[in-house]
CSV table of C-alpha atoms in Angstrom, one decimal:
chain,number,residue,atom,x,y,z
A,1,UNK,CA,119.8,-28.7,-25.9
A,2,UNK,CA,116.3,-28.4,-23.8
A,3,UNK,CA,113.2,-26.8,-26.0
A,4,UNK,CA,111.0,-24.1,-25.0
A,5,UNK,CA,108.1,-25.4,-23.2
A,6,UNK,CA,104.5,-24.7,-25.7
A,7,UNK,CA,102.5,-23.9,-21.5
A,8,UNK,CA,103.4,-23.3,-18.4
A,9,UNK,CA,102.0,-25.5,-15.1
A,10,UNK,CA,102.6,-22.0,-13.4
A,11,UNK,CA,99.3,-19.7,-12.8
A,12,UNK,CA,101.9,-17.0,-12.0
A,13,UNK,CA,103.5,-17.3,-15.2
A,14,UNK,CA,100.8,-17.4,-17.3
A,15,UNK,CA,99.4,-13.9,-15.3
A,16,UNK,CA,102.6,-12.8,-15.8
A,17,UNK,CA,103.0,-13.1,-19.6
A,18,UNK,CA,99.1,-12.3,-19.7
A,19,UNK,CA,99.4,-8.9,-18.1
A,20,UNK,CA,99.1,-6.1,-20.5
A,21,UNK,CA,102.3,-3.7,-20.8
A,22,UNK,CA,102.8,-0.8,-18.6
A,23,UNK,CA,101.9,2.2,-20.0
A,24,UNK,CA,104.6,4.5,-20.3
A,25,UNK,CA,105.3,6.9,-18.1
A,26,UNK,CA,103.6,10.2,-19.5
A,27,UNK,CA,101.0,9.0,-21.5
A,28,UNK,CA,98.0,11.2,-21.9
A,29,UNK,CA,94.6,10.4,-19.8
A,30,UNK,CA,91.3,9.8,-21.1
A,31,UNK,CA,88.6,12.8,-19.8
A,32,UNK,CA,85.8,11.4,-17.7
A,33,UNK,CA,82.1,10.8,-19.3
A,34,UNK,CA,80.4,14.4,-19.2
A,35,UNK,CA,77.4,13.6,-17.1
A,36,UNK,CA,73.6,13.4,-18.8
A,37,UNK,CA,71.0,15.9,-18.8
A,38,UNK,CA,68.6,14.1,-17.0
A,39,UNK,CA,70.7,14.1,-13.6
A,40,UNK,CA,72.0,17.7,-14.4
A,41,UNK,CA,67.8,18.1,-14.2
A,42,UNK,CA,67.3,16.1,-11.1
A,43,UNK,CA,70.3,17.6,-9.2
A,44,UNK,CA,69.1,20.9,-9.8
A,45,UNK,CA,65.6,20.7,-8.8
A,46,UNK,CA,66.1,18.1,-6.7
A,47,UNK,CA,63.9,19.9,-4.2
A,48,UNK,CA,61.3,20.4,-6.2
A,49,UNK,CA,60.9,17.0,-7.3
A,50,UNK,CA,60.5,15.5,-3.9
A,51,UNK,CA,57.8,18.0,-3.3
A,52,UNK,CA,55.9,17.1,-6.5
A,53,UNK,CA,56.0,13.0,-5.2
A,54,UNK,CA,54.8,13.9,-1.6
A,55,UNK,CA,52.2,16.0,-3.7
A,56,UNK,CA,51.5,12.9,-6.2
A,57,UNK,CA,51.1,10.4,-3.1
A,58,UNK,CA,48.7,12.6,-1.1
A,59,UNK,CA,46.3,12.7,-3.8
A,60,UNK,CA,46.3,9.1,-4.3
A,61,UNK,CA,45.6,8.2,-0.4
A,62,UNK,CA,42.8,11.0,-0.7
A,63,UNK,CA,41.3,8.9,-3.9
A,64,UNK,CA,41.4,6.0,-2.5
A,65,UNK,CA,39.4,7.3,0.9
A,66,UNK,CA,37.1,8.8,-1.1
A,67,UNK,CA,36.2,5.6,-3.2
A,68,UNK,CA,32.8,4.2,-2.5
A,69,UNK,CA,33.1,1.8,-0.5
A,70,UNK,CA,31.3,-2.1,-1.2
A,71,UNK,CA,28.1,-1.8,1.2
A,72,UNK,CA,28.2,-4.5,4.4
A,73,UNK,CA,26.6,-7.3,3.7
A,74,UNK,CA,22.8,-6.9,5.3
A,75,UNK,CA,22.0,-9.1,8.3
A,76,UNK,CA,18.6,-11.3,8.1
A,77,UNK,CA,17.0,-9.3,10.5
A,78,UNK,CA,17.6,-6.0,8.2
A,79,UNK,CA,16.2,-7.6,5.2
A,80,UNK,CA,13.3,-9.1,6.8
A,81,UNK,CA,12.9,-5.0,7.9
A,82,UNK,CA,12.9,-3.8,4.7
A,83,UNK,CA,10.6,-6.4,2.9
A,84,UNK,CA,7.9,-5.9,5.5
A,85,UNK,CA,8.5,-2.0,5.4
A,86,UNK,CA,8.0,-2.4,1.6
A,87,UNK,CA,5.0,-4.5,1.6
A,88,UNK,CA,3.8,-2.0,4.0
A,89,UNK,CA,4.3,1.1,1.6
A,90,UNK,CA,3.1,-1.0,-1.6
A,91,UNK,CA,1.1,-4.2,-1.1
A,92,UNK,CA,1.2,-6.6,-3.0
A,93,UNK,CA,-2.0,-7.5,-5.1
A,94,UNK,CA,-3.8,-10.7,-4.5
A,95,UNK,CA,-4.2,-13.2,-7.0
A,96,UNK,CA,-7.8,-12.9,-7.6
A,97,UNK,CA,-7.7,-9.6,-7.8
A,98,UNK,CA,-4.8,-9.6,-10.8
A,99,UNK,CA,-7.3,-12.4,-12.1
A,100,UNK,CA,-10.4,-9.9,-12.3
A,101,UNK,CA,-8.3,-7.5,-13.9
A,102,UNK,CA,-7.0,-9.4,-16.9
A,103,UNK,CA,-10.8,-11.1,-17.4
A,104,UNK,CA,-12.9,-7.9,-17.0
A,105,UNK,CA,-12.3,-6.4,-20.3
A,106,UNK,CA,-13.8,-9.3,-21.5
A,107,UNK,CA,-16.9,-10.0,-19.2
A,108,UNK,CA,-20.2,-8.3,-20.4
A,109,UNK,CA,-23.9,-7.8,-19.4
A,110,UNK,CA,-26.2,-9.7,-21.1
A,111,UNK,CA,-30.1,-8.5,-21.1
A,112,UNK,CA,-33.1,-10.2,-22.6
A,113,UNK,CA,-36.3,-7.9,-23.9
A,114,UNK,CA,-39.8,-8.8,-24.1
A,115,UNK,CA,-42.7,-6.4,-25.6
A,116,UNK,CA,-44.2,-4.3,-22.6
A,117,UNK,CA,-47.7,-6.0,-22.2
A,118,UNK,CA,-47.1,-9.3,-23.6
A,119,UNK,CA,-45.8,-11.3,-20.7
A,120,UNK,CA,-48.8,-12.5,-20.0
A,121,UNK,CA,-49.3,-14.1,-23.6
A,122,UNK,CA,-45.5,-14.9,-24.4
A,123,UNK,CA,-45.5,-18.7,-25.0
A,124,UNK,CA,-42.2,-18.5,-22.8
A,125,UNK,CA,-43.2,-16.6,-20.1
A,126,UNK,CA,-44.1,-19.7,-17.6
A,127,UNK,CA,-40.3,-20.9,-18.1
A,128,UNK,CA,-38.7,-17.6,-17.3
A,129,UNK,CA,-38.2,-17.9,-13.3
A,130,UNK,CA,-38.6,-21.7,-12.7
A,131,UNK,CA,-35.7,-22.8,-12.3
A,132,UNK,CA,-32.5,-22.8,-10.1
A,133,UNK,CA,-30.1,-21.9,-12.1
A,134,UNK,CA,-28.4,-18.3,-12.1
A,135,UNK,CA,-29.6,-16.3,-14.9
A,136,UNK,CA,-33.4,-16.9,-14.5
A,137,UNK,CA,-34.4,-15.1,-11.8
A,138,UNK,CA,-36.8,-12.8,-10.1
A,139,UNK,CA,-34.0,-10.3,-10.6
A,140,UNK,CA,-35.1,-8.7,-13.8
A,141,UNK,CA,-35.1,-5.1,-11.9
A,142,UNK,CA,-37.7,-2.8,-14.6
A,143,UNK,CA,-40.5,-3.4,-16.2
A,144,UNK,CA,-41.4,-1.5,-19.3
A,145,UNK,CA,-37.6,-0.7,-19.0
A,146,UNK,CA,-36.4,2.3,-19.9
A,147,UNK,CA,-33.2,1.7,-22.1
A,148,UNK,CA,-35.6,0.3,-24.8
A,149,UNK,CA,-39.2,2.1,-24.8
A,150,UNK,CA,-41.9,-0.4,-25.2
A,151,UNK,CA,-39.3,-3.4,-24.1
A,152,UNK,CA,-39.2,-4.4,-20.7
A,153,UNK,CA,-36.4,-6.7,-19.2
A,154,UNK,CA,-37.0,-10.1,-18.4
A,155,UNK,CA,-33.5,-11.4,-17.2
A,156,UNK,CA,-30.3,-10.5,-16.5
A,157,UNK,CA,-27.5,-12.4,-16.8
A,158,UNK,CA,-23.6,-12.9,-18.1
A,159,UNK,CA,-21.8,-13.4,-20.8
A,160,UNK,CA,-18.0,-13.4,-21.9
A,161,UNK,CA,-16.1,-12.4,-24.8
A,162,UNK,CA,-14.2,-15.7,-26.7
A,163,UNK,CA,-13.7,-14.0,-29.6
A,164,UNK,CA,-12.5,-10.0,-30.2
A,165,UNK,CA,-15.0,-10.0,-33.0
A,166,UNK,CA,-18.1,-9.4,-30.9
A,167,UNK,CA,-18.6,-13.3,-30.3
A,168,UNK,CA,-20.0,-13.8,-26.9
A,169,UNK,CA,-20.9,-17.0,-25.0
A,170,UNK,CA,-23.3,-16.8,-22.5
A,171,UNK,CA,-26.5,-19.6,-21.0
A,172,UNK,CA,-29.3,-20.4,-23.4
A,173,UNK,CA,-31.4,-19.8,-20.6
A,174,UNK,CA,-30.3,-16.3,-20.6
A,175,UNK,CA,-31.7,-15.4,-23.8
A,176,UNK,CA,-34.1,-18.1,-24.4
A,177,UNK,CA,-37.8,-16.8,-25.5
A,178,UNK,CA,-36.1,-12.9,-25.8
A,179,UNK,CA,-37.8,-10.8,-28.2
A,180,UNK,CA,-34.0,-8.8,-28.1
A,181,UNK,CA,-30.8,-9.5,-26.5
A,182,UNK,CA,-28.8,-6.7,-25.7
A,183,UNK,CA,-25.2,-6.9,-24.8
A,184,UNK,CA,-23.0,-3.8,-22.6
A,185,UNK,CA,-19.5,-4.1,-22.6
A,186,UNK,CA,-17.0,-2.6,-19.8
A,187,UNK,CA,-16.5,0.3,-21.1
A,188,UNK,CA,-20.0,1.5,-21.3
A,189,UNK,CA,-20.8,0.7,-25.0
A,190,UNK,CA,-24.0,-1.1,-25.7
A,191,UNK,CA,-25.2,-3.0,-28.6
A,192,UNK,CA,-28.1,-5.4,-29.8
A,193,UNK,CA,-26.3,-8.9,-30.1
A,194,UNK,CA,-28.3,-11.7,-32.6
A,195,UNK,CA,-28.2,-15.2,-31.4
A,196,UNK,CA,-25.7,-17.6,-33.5
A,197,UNK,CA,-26.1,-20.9,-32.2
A,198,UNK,CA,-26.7,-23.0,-29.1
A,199,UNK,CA,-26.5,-26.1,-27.3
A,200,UNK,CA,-29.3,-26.9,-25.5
A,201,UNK,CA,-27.3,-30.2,-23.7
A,202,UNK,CA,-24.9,-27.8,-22.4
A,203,UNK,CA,-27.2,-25.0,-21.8
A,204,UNK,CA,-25.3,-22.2,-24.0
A,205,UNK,CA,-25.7,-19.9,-26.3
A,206,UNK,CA,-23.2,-17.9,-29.2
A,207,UNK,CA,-23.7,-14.7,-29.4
A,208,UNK,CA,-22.5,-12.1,-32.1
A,209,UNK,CA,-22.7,-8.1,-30.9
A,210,UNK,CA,-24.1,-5.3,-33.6
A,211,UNK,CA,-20.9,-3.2,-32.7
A,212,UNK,CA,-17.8,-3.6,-30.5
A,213,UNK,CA,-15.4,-1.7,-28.8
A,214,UNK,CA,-12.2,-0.5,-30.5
A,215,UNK,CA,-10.0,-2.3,-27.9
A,216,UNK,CA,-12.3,-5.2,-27.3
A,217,UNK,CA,-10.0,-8.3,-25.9
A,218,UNK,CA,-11.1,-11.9,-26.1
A,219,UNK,CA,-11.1,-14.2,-23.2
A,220,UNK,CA,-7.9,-16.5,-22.3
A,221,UNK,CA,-9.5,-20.2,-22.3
A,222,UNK,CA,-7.8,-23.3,-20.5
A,223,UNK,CA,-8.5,-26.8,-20.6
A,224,UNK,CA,-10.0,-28.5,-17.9
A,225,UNK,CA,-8.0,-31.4,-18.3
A,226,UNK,CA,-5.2,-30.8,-15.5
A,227,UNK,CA,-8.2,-28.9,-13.5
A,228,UNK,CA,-7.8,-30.5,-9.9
A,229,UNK,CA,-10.7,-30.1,-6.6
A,230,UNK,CA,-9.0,-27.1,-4.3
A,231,UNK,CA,-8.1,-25.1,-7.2
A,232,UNK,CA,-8.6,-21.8,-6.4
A,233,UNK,CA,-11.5,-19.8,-9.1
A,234,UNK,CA,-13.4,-16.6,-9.3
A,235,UNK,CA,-16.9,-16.4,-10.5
A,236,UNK,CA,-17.4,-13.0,-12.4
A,237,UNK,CA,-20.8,-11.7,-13.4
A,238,UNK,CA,-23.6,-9.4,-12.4
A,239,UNK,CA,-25.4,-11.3,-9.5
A,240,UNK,CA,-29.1,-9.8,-9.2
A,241,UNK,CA,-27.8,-7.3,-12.2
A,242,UNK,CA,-25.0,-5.9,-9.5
A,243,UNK,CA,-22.4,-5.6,-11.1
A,244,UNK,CA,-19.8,-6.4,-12.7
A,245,UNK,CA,-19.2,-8.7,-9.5
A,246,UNK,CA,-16.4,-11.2,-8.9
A,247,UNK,CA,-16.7,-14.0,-5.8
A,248,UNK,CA,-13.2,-16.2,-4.8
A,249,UNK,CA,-14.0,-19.8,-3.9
A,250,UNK,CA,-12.2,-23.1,-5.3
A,251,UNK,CA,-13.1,-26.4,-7.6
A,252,UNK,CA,-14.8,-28.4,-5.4
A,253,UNK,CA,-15.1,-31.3,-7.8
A,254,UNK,CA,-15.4,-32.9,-11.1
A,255,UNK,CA,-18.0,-34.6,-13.3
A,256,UNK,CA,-20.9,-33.6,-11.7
A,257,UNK,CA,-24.5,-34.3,-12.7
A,258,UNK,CA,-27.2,-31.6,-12.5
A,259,UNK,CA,-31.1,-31.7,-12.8
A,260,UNK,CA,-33.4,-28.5,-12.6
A,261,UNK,CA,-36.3,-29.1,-10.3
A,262,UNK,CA,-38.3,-29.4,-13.2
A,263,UNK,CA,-36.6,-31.8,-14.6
A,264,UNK,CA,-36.8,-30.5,-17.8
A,265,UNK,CA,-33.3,-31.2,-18.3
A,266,UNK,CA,-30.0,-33.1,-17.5
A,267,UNK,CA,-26.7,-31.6,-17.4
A,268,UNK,CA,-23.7,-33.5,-17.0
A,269,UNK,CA,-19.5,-33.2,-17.1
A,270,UNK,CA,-20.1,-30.4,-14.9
A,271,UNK,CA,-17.3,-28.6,-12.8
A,272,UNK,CA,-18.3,-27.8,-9.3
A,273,UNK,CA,-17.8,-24.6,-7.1
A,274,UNK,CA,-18.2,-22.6,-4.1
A,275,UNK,CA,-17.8,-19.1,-5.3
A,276,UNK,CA,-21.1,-17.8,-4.8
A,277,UNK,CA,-22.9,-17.1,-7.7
A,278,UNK,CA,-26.4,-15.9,-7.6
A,279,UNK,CA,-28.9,-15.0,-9.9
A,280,UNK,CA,-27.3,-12.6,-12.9
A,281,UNK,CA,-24.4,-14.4,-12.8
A,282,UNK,CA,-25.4,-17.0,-15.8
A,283,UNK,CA,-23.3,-17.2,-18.3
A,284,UNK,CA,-20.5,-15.8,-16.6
A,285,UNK,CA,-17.1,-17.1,-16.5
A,286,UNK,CA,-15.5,-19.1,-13.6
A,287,UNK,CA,-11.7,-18.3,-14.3
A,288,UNK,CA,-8.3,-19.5,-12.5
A,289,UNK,CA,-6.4,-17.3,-10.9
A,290,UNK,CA,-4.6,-16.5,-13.6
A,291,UNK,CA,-7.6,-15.4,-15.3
A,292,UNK,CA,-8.1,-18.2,-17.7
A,293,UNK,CA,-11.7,-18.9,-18.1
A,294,UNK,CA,-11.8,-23.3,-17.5
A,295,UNK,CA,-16.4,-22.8,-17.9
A,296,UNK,CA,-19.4,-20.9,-17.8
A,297,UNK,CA,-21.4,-20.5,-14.8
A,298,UNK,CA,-24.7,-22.5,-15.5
A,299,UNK,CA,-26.9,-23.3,-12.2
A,300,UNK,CA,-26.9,-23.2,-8.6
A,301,UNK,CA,-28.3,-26.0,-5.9
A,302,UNK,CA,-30.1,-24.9,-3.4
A,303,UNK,CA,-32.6,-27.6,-1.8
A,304,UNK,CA,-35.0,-24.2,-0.6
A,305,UNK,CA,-37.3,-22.8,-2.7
A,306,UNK,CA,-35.3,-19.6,-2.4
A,307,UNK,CA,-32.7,-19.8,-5.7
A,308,UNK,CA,-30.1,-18.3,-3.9
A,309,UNK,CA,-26.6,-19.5,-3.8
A,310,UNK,CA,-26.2,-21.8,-0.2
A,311,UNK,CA,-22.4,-23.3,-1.5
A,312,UNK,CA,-22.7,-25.6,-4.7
A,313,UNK,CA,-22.7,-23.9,-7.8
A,314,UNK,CA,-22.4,-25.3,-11.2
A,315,UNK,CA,-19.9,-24.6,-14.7
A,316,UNK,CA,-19.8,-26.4,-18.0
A,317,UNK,CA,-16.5,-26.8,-19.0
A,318,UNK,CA,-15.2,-24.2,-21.3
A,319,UNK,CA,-13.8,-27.5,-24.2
A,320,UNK,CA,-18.0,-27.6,-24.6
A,321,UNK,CA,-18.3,-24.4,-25.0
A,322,UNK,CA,-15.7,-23.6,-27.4
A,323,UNK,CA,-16.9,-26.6,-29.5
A,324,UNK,CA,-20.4,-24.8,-29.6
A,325,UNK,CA,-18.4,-21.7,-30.9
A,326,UNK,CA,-16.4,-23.7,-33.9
A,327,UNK,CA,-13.1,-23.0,-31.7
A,328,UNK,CA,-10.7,-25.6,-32.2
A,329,UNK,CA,-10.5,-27.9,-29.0
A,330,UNK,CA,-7.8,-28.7,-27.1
């Protein structure tokens, strides 16, 4: 007796006992799905919702034509236009003139007084205008002056503010032999000034003002040590009591030596310049372009008999000076 195969080899059998039953005749049918609101929506307005998405795109191809746009690139010709055409409308200030500007509120006039009458017996009064150097001139414009009755001026020269105290530095030879020093700032204030110190080697002299300005500013100092020959300066003071004056010229060298005709005395370590500088402008400061004083104008050569500036002119370096002053070097 053969047993019931467990499989059949036959696809066709196995899809045949697979199949599911036939439904019987007259069973009833499943309804269909009822269809969702959202097409019910969309076939009813289908109209409208085209119109809305033309509407929708036009708006955003209008955006984006109205964007800015990123400017072209400019060519090297255009930009070489508009620099010029800007330097044209607004030039561009020079460097000694920004120099000048930040050293001017700290530049003053210095003036030395003798008694009216007594020039003629002053024990100093044969050492006023005998030598070359700046501030001892013929260029003390009044006698019997009249900004102090019964005083007449016997020099003119230069100082310049160190510290915002009233201390002022200006040339011994400035003040030297004054009966009264008096000091005008820039913005019109004058004061007596009383003599701290000096230092006769390097021909200067501290100076402390009576009153001062409310927004009085001290001078930037630099050292000379990095201070090179063709370094551009200015020379700032009141040349032949003009002023306040400023003259561009550069370093034209280092470690000089200077005698006065007299020979009354040596100075050395000296920094050399051809800014003019004339008399007046003793005491005054010879500043770098960026308006940091590196020394104090001091002398002038001039082989003539004239004491007018013919190119050399003479600074001690400002370390010296602010030694004189009890500043810190350095």
């Amino acid at each position: 007796m053969k047993k019931a195969p467990l499989y059949s080899r036959s696809r066709r059998g196995v899809a045949a006992t697979d199949a599911p039953p036939p439904e019987p005749v007259g069973a009833p049918q499943e309804a269909p799905a009822a269809p969702s609101r959202l097409r019910v929506f969309a076939g009813r307005h289908e109209r409208a919702l085209w119109v809305a998405a033309l509407l929708v795109l036009v708006l955003a191809v209008m955006s984006w034509r109205a964007a800015p746009k990123p400017p072209a690139p400019l060519s090297f010709e255009q930009i070489d236009h508009l620099v010029r055409q800007s330097i044209a409308e607004k030039p561009l200030a020079s460097a000694g003139a920004k120099a000048y500007e930040k050293i001017i509120p700290s530049v003053v006039r210095v003036v030395g007084y003798d008694r009216a009458g007594q020039s003629g017996t002053d024990p100093h009064a044969d050492r006023k205008p005998r030598r070359d150097t700046p501030g001892s001139d013929d260029a003390r414009p009044k006698r019997d002056g009249g900004e102090l009755p019964g005083f007449e001026e016997r020099g003119v020269g230069t100082g310049v503010v160190i510290v915002d105290n009233g201390t002022i530095l200006t040339n011994l030879h400035v003040v030297l032999g004054a009966e009264r020093v008096r000091v005008t700032f820039m913005d019109g204030l004058e004061a007596d000034a009383k003599l701290l110190s000096v230092m006769p080697e390097h021909d200067l002299a501290v100076l402390r003002a009576s009153k001062i300005p409310d927004d009085l500013y001290a001078a930037t100092m630099r050292s000379t040590a990095d201070l090179q020959p063709g370094e551009r300066v200015l020379a700032v003071g009141f040349p032949f009591g003009i002023g306040p004056s400023a003259s561009e010229g550069v370093v034209s060298g280092l470690k000089r030596e200077f005698r006065s005709p007299e020979g009354e005395r040596m100075l050395t370590n000296l920094i050399q310049f051809d800014a003019a500088a004339n008399p007046g402008n003793s005491g005054g400061p010879l500043v770098t372009m960026e308006g940091e004083v590196v020394g104090i104008v001091t002398a002038i050569l001039n082989p003539t008999k004239q004491r007018v500036f013919v190119g050399i002119g003479f600074a001690v370096p400002i370390e010296n000076a602010a030694q004189g002053a009890g500043m810190p070097p350095f």
